[in-house]
Coordinates of C-alpha atoms in Angstrom, one line a residue:
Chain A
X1 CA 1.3 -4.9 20.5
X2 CA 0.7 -7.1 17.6
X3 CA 0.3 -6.3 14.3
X4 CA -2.3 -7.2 11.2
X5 CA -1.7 -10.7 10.2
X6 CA -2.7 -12.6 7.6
X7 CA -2.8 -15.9 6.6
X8 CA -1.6 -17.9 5.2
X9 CA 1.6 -16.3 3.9
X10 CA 1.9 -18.1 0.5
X11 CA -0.7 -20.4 -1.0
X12 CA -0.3 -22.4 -4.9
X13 CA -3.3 -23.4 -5.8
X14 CA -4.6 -24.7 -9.2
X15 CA -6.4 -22.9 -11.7
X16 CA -9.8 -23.3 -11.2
X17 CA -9.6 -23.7 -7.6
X18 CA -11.1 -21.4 -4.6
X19 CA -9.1 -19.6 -2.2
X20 CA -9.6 -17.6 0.6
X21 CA -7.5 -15.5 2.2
X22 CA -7.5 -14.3 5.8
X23 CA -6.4 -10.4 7.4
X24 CA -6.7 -9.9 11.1
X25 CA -6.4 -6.1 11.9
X26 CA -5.4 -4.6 14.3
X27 CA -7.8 -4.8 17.7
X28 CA -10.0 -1.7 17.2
X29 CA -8.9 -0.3 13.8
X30 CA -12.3 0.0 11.9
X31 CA -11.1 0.5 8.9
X32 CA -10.2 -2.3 7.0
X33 CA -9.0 -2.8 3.5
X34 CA -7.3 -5.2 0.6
X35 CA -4.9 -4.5 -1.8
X36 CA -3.4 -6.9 -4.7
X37 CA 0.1 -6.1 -6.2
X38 CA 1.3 -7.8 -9.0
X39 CA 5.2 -8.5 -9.4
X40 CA 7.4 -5.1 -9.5
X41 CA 4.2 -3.0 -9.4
X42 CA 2.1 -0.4 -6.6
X43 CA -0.8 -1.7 -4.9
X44 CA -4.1 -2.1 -6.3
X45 CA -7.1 -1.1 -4.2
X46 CA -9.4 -4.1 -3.9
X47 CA -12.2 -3.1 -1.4
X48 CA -12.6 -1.1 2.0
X49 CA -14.4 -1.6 4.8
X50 CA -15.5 0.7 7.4
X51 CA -17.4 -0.1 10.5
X52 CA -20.9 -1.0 9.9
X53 CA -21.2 0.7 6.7
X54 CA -21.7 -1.1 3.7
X55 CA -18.1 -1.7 2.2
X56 CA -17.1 -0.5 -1.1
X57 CA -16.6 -2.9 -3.6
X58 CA -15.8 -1.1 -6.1
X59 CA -11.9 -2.5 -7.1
X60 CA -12.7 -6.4 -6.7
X61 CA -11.4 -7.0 -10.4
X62 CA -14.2 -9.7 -11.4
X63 CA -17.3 -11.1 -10.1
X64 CA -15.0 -14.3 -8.5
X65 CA -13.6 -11.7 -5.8
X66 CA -15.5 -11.4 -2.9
X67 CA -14.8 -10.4 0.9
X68 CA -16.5 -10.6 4.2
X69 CA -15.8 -9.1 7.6
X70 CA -17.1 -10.3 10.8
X71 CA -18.0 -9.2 13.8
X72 CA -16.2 -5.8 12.5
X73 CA -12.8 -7.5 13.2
X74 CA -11.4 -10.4 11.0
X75 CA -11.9 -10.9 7.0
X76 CA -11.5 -12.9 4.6
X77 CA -11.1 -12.4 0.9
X78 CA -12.2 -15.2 -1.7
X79 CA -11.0 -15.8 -5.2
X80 CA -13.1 -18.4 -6.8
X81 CA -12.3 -20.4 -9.9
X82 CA -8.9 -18.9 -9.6
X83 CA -7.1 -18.0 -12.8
X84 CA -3.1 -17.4 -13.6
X85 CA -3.8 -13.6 -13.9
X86 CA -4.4 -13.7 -10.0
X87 CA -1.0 -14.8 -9.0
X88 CA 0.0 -11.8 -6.8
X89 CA 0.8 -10.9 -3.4
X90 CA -2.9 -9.7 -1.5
X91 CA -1.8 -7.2 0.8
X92 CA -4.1 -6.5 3.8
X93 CA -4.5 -3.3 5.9
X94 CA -6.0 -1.2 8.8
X95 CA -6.4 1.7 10.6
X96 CA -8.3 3.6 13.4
X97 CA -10.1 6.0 11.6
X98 CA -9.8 5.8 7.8
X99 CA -8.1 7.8 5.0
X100 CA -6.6 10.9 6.7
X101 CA -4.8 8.3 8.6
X102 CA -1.7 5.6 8.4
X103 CA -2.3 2.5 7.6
X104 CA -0.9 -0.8 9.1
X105 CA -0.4 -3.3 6.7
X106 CA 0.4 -7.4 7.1
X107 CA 2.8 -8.8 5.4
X108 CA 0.9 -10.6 3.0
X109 CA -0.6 -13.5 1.5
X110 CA 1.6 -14.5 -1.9
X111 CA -0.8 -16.5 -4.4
X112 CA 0.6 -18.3 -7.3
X113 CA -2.2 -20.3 -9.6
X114 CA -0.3 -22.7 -11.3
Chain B
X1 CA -6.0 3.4 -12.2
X2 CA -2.8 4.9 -10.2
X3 CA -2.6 8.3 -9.1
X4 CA 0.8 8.5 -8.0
X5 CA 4.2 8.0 -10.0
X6 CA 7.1 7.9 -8.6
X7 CA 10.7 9.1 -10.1
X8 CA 13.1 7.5 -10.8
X9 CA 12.0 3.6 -10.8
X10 CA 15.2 2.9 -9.6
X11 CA 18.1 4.6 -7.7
X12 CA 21.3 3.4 -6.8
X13 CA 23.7 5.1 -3.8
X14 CA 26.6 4.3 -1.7
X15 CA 26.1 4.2 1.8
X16 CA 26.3 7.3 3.5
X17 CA 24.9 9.4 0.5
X18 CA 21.3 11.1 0.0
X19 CA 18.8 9.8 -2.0
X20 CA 15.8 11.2 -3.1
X21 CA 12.8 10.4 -4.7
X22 CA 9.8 12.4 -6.7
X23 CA 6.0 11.6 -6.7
X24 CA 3.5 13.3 -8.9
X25 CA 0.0 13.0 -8.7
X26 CA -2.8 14.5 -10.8
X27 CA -5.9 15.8 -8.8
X28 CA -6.2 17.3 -5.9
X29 CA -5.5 15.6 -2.9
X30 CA -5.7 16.3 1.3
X31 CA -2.8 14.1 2.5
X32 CA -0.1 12.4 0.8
X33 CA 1.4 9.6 2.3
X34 CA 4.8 7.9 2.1
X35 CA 5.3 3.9 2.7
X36 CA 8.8 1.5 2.4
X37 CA 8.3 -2.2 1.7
X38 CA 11.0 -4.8 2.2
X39 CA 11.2 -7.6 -0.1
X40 CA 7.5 -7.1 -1.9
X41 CA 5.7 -7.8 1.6
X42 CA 3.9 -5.6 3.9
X43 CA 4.3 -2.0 4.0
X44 CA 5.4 0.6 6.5
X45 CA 4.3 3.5 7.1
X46 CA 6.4 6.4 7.1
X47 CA 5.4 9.9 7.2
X48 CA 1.8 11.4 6.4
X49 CA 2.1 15.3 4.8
X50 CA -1.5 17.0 4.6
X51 CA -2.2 19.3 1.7
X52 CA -1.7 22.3 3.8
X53 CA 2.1 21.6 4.6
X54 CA 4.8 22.2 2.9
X55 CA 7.7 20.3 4.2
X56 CA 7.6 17.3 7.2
X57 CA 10.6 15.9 9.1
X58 CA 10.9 12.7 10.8
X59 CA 15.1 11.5 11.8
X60 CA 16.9 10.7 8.5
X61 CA 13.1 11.6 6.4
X62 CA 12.7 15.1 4.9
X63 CA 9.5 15.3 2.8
X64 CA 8.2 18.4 0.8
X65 CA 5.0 18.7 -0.9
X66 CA 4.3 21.6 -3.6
X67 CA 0.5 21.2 -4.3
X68 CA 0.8 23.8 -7.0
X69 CA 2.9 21.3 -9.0
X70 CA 1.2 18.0 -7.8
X71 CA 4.4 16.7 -6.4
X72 CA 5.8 15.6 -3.4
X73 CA 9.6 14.4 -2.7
X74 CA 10.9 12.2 -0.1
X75 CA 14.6 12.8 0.8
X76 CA 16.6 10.3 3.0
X77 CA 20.0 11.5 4.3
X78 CA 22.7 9.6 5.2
X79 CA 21.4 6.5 3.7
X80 CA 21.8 3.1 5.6
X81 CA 22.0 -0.6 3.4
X82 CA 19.0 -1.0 5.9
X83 CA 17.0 1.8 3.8
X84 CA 17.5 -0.8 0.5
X85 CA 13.5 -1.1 -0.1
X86 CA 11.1 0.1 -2.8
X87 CA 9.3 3.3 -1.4
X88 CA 5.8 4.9 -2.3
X89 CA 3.6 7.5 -2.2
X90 CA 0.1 7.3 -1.3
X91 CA -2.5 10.5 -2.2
X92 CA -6.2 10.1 -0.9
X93 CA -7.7 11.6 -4.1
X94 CA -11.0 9.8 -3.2
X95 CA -13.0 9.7 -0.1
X96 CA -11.4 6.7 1.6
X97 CA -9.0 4.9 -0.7
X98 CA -5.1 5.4 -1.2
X99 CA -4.0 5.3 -4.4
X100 CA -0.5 3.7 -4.9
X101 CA 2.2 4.7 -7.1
X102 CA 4.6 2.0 -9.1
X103 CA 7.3 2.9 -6.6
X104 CA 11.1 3.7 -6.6
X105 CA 13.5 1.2 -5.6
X106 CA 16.6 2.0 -3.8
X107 CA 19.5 -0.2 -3.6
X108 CA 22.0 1.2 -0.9
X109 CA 26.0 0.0 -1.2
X110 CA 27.9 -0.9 1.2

């Protein structure tokens, strides 16, 4: 069956500029959730959602992050006024129930801000 | 901040040969997870050990967890150039999120 995908898989945009970036999960994983990692490093929780519940927020770096999820389904995360320091590759993921369970991850979106 | 670290950062073998690879973490946890990634894209999954297990096999994959210690290993036998990728654990410290260690890359030789 297909997998998450994301799009698109590598972006350069220029500093200043606003991004987004988009993660479709698998059909009927609830849980949904971002990562960022930085060259040669782990992954970086960005933010989690979970059904209907309000998602939590609480590793978007800065105020220019943001992320939406409709319908329960697809999302899209938004970098606004990029800068250099978010050059990384944004890694989304999902899975059916949440933590106690595996999650499927996309194979990314690489970002450079030149 | 990461709650994971894995040992060592790097790890070369020849094919054929074991390798294995140490995670520590530093609160308690209810699962720890293991994940391979191929050329810094998406991960995979690999094997998921809950806190009340002590050692989890799946094919070439032998994971152990000692909770007393805080650490977990994962052991790959008869390692394949296909198993070159950077591998890491994943502990659930918190309610929902996975906390990522720096990884270990393993470079296998033909």
């Amino acid at each position: 069956g297909a997998g998450v995908s994301q799009s698109p898989s590598n972006k350069v945009t220029e500093k200043g500029k606003d991004v987004e970036l988009r993660c479709d999960p698998i059909s009927g994983h609830t849980a949904l959730y971002w990562y960022r990692q930085s060259l040669g490093q782990g992954l970086e929780f960005l933010i989690y959602f979970q059904g209907n519940s309000a998602p939590d927020k609480s590793g978007l770096p800065s105020d220019r992050f943001s992320a939406e999820r409709t319908g329960g389904s697809v999302s899209t995360l938004t970098i606004q006024r990029t800068q250099q320091e978010d050059s990384a590759v944004y890694l989304c993921a999902s899975s059916s129930q949440g933590i106690a369970y595996e999650q499927y991850f996309g194979p990314g979106t690489r970002l450079t801000v030149t | 901040s990461q709650q994971g670290e894995e040992d060592p950062q790097a790890l070369s073998i020849q094919e054929g040969e074991n390798a294995t690879m140490n995670c520590s973490y530093k609160t308690s946890i209810n699962n720890l997870q293991w994940y391979r990634q191929n050329s810094g894209r998406g991960l995979v999954h690999l094997i998921l050990i809950r806190s009340n297990e002590r050692e989890k096999h799946s094919g070439r994959l032998r994971v152990t967890l000692d909770t007393s210690k805080k650490s977990s290993s994962l052991l790959i036998t008869a390692s394949r150039a296909a198993d070159t990728a950077s591998y890491f654990c994943a502990t659930d410290a918190d309610d929902y999120k996975l906390s990522f260690g720096a990884g270990t890359t393993v470079t296998v030789r033909a």
